């Protein structure tokens, strides 16, 4: 699944799950959504790919709420979430 699909379908995921994405982070990047173990994970390896911590699902849902009032297309809203993960998380 790519990051764009995950972000568009964020409400299908549980708040206690975490998003991991292969760098560089783009809307087309391979993505996994997993329940983060208690020890926390910065990265996971799967099928010879390294998935880096991106954001918790609950944080993405909160960002969506904050973007609702802006007149942005879905693509731009998703791009804003990537920018948040890179610069503010």
Short mmCIF file of N, CA and C in Angstrom, two decimals:
data_model
loop_
_atom_site.label_atom_id
_atom_site.label_comp_id
_atom_site.label_asym_id
_atom_site.label_seq_id
_atom_site.Cartn_x
_atom_site.Cartn_y
_atom_site.Cartn_z
N UNK A 1 0.86 -1.17 0.00
CA UNK A 1 0.00 0.00 0.00
C UNK A 1 0.90 1.23 0.00
N UNK A 2 0.48 2.28 -0.71
CA UNK A 2 1.30 3.50 -0.71
C UNK A 2 0.76 4.50 0.32
N UNK A 3 1.56 5.51 0.59
CA UNK A 3 1.22 6.48 1.63
C UNK A 3 -0.06 7.24 1.29
N UNK A 4 -0.28 7.56 0.04
CA UNK A 4 -1.48 8.28 -0.37
C UNK A 4 -2.73 7.48 0.00
N UNK A 5 -2.73 6.18 -0.28
CA UNK A 5 -3.87 5.31 0.06
C UNK A 5 -4.10 5.28 1.57
N UNK A 6 -3.03 5.17 2.33
CA UNK A 6 -3.16 5.13 3.79
C UNK A 6 -3.76 6.43 4.30
N UNK A 7 -3.25 7.56 3.83
CA UNK A 7 -3.74 8.85 4.31
C UNK A 7 -5.20 9.08 3.92
N UNK A 8 -5.56 8.68 2.71
CA UNK A 8 -6.95 8.85 2.28
C UNK A 8 -7.92 7.97 3.07
N UNK A 9 -7.42 6.85 3.57
CA UNK A 9 -8.25 5.89 4.29
C UNK A 9 -7.90 5.83 5.77
N UNK A 10 -7.41 6.92 6.32
CA UNK A 10 -6.90 6.94 7.69
C UNK A 10 -7.94 6.50 8.71
N UNK A 11 -9.20 6.75 8.45
CA UNK A 11 -10.23 6.36 9.41
C UNK A 11 -10.48 4.86 9.47
N UNK A 12 -9.88 4.11 8.55
CA UNK A 12 -9.96 2.65 8.58
C UNK A 12 -8.98 2.05 9.58
N UNK A 13 -8.09 2.88 10.13
CA UNK A 13 -7.05 2.39 11.04
C UNK A 13 -7.35 2.82 12.47
N UNK A 14 -6.81 2.06 13.41
CA UNK A 14 -7.00 2.32 14.83
C UNK A 14 -6.05 3.43 15.30
N UNK A 15 -6.51 4.21 16.27
CA UNK A 15 -5.69 5.30 16.81
C UNK A 15 -4.38 4.83 17.43
N UNK A 16 -4.33 3.58 17.89
CA UNK A 16 -3.12 3.09 18.54
C UNK A 16 -2.14 2.46 17.55
N UNK A 17 -2.38 2.63 16.26
CA UNK A 17 -1.47 2.12 15.24
C UNK A 17 -0.52 3.22 14.79
N UNK A 18 0.59 2.79 14.18
CA UNK A 18 1.64 3.71 13.74
C UNK A 18 1.92 3.48 12.27
N UNK A 19 2.23 4.55 11.57
CA UNK A 19 2.53 4.49 10.14
C UNK A 19 4.05 4.46 9.96
N UNK A 20 4.51 3.52 9.14
CA UNK A 20 5.93 3.40 8.79
C UNK A 20 6.02 3.50 7.26
N UNK A 21 7.00 4.28 6.78
CA UNK A 21 7.08 4.58 5.35
C UNK A 21 8.53 4.45 4.88
N UNK A 22 8.71 3.91 3.66
CA UNK A 22 10.03 3.83 3.04
C UNK A 22 10.42 5.23 2.57
N UNK A 23 11.64 5.65 2.91
CA UNK A 23 12.14 6.95 2.47
C UNK A 23 12.65 6.87 1.04
N UNK A 24 12.62 7.96 0.29
CA UNK A 24 12.13 9.28 0.67
C UNK A 24 10.61 9.27 0.73
N UNK A 25 10.07 10.07 1.63
CA UNK A 25 8.63 10.10 1.85
C UNK A 25 7.93 10.90 0.75
N UNK A 26 7.19 10.17 -0.05
CA UNK A 26 6.34 10.77 -1.08
C UNK A 26 4.98 10.09 -0.98
N UNK A 27 4.02 10.57 -1.69
CA UNK A 27 2.70 9.96 -1.67
C UNK A 27 2.72 8.55 -2.26
N UNK A 28 3.74 8.24 -3.06
CA UNK A 28 3.85 6.92 -3.68
C UNK A 28 4.70 5.95 -2.87
N UNK A 29 5.26 6.37 -1.75
CA UNK A 29 6.15 5.52 -0.95
C UNK A 29 5.41 4.32 -0.37
N UNK A 30 6.09 3.18 -0.35
CA UNK A 30 5.55 1.97 0.28
C UNK A 30 5.31 2.25 1.75
N UNK A 31 4.18 1.78 2.26
CA UNK A 31 3.75 2.12 3.61
C UNK A 31 3.18 0.90 4.33
N UNK A 32 3.43 0.84 5.63
CA UNK A 32 2.83 -0.18 6.50
C UNK A 32 2.22 0.54 7.70
N UNK A 33 1.09 0.02 8.16
CA UNK A 33 0.45 0.53 9.37
C UNK A 33 0.38 -0.63 10.35
N UNK A 34 1.02 -0.44 11.51
CA UNK A 34 1.14 -1.51 12.49
C UNK A 34 0.89 -0.99 13.90
N UNK A 35 0.49 -1.89 14.77
CA UNK A 35 0.41 -1.53 16.18
C UNK A 35 1.84 -1.48 16.70
N UNK A 36 2.24 -0.33 17.20
CA UNK A 36 3.61 -0.15 17.68
C UNK A 36 3.80 -0.91 18.98
N UNK A 37 4.87 -1.71 19.08
CA UNK A 37 5.12 -2.43 20.33
C UNK A 37 5.47 -1.46 21.46
N UNK A 38 5.34 -1.92 22.69
CA UNK A 38 5.61 -1.08 23.85
C UNK A 38 7.01 -0.48 23.84
N UNK A 39 7.96 -1.21 23.28
CA UNK A 39 9.34 -0.71 23.26
C UNK A 39 9.52 0.40 22.22
N UNK A 40 8.54 0.54 21.33
CA UNK A 40 8.64 1.56 20.28
C UNK A 40 9.59 1.12 19.19
N UNK A 41 9.30 1.49 18.00
CA UNK A 41 10.16 1.16 16.86
C UNK A 41 10.38 2.40 16.02
N UNK A 42 11.62 2.64 15.66
CA UNK A 42 11.94 3.74 14.76
C UNK A 42 11.86 3.25 13.32
N UNK A 43 12.19 1.98 13.11
CA UNK A 43 12.12 1.42 11.77
C UNK A 43 11.84 -0.07 11.84
N UNK A 44 11.30 -0.58 10.75
CA UNK A 44 11.07 -2.02 10.62
C UNK A 44 11.57 -2.44 9.24
N UNK A 45 11.96 -3.70 9.14
CA UNK A 45 12.41 -4.23 7.86
C UNK A 45 11.40 -5.25 7.38
N UNK A 46 11.05 -5.17 6.11
CA UNK A 46 10.10 -6.11 5.52
C UNK A 46 10.40 -6.22 4.03
N UNK A 47 10.55 -7.44 3.55
CA UNK A 47 10.82 -7.67 2.12
C UNK A 47 12.01 -6.85 1.62
N UNK A 48 13.07 -6.82 2.43
CA UNK A 48 14.31 -6.11 2.10
C UNK A 48 14.14 -4.60 1.98
N UNK A 49 13.06 -4.06 2.54
CA UNK A 49 12.84 -2.62 2.57
C UNK A 49 12.88 -2.15 4.02
N UNK A 50 13.38 -0.94 4.24
CA UNK A 50 13.40 -0.34 5.57
C UNK A 50 12.27 0.68 5.64
N UNK A 51 11.33 0.44 6.55
CA UNK A 51 10.21 1.34 6.77
C UNK A 51 10.52 2.18 8.00
N UNK A 52 10.57 3.50 7.82
CA UNK A 52 10.89 4.42 8.90
C UNK A 52 9.61 4.90 9.58
N UNK A 53 9.72 5.18 10.88
CA UNK A 53 8.60 5.77 11.61
C UNK A 53 8.16 7.04 10.89
N UNK A 54 6.85 7.19 10.68
CA UNK A 54 6.28 8.38 10.03
C UNK A 54 5.48 9.18 11.04
N UNK A 55 4.32 8.69 11.43
CA UNK A 55 3.47 9.33 12.44
C UNK A 55 2.51 8.29 13.00
N UNK A 56 1.96 8.59 14.17
CA UNK A 56 0.89 7.76 14.70
C UNK A 56 -0.40 8.10 13.96
N UNK A 57 -1.26 7.11 13.81
CA UNK A 57 -2.55 7.31 13.15
C UNK A 57 -3.34 8.41 13.84
N UNK A 58 -3.32 8.45 15.16
CA UNK A 58 -4.09 9.46 15.89
C UNK A 58 -3.62 10.88 15.55
N UNK A 59 -2.34 11.06 15.33
CA UNK A 59 -1.81 12.38 14.97
C UNK A 59 -2.28 12.77 13.57
N UNK A 60 -2.25 11.81 12.65
CA UNK A 60 -2.71 12.10 11.29
C UNK A 60 -4.19 12.50 11.30
N UNK A 61 -4.98 11.82 12.09
CA UNK A 61 -6.41 12.17 12.19
C UNK A 61 -6.58 13.59 12.71
N UNK A 62 -5.76 13.98 13.66
CA UNK A 62 -5.83 15.34 14.21
C UNK A 62 -5.42 16.38 13.16
N UNK A 63 -4.40 16.07 12.39
CA UNK A 63 -3.97 16.99 11.32
C UNK A 63 -5.08 17.15 10.29
N UNK A 64 -5.74 16.04 9.93
CA UNK A 64 -6.87 16.11 8.98
C UNK A 64 -7.92 17.09 9.48
N UNK A 65 -8.24 17.01 10.77
CA UNK A 65 -9.23 17.92 11.34
C UNK A 65 -8.80 19.37 11.17
N UNK A 66 -7.52 19.63 11.39
CA UNK A 66 -7.00 21.00 11.27
C UNK A 66 -6.96 21.50 9.83
N UNK A 67 -6.89 20.57 8.87
CA UNK A 67 -6.83 20.96 7.46
C UNK A 67 -8.21 21.11 6.83
N UNK A 68 -9.25 20.65 7.52
CA UNK A 68 -10.60 20.67 6.95
C UNK A 68 -11.06 22.06 6.53
N UNK A 69 -10.69 23.05 7.28
CA UNK A 69 -11.16 24.41 6.99
C UNK A 69 -10.42 25.06 5.82
N UNK A 70 -9.32 24.45 5.39
CA UNK A 70 -8.55 25.01 4.28
C UNK A 70 -9.10 24.48 2.96
N UNK A 71 -9.03 25.27 1.96
CA UNK A 71 -9.56 24.90 0.65
C UNK A 71 -8.45 24.23 -0.17
N UNK A 72 -8.10 23.00 0.21
CA UNK A 72 -7.03 22.26 -0.46
C UNK A 72 -7.59 20.97 -1.04
N UNK A 73 -7.05 20.55 -2.18
CA UNK A 73 -7.42 19.25 -2.72
C UNK A 73 -6.80 18.16 -1.83
N UNK A 74 -7.27 16.94 -1.97
CA UNK A 74 -6.79 15.83 -1.14
C UNK A 74 -5.28 15.63 -1.30
N UNK A 75 -4.79 15.77 -2.51
CA UNK A 75 -3.36 15.61 -2.76
C UNK A 75 -2.56 16.61 -1.93
N UNK A 76 -2.97 17.86 -1.93
CA UNK A 76 -2.26 18.90 -1.18
C UNK A 76 -2.39 18.70 0.32
N UNK A 77 -3.54 18.23 0.77
CA UNK A 77 -3.70 17.94 2.20
C UNK A 77 -2.74 16.83 2.62
N UNK A 78 -2.64 15.80 1.79
CA UNK A 78 -1.71 14.71 2.10
C UNK A 78 -0.27 15.19 2.08
N UNK A 79 0.05 16.06 1.14
CA UNK A 79 1.40 16.62 1.08
C UNK A 79 1.71 17.43 2.34
N UNK A 80 0.72 18.14 2.86
CA UNK A 80 0.90 18.88 4.11
C UNK A 80 1.22 17.94 5.27
N UNK A 81 0.62 16.77 5.28
CA UNK A 81 0.90 15.80 6.34
C UNK A 81 2.34 15.31 6.23
N UNK A 82 2.82 15.08 5.02
CA UNK A 82 4.22 14.68 4.83
C UNK A 82 5.14 15.79 5.34
N UNK A 83 4.85 17.02 5.00
CA UNK A 83 5.66 18.15 5.47
C UNK A 83 5.67 18.23 7.00
N UNK A 84 4.53 18.00 7.61
CA UNK A 84 4.46 17.98 9.08
C UNK A 84 5.37 16.89 9.63
N UNK A 85 5.30 15.69 9.06
CA UNK A 85 6.11 14.57 9.54
C UNK A 85 7.61 14.87 9.41
N UNK A 86 7.99 15.53 8.35
CA UNK A 86 9.40 15.84 8.11
C UNK A 86 9.89 16.95 9.04
N UNK A 87 9.12 18.01 9.19
CA UNK A 87 9.61 19.21 9.87
C UNK A 87 9.13 19.41 11.30
N UNK A 88 8.00 18.83 11.67
CA UNK A 88 7.42 19.14 12.97
C UNK A 88 7.28 17.96 13.92
N UNK A 89 7.42 16.76 13.41
CA UNK A 89 7.20 15.59 14.28
C UNK A 89 8.44 15.28 15.10
#
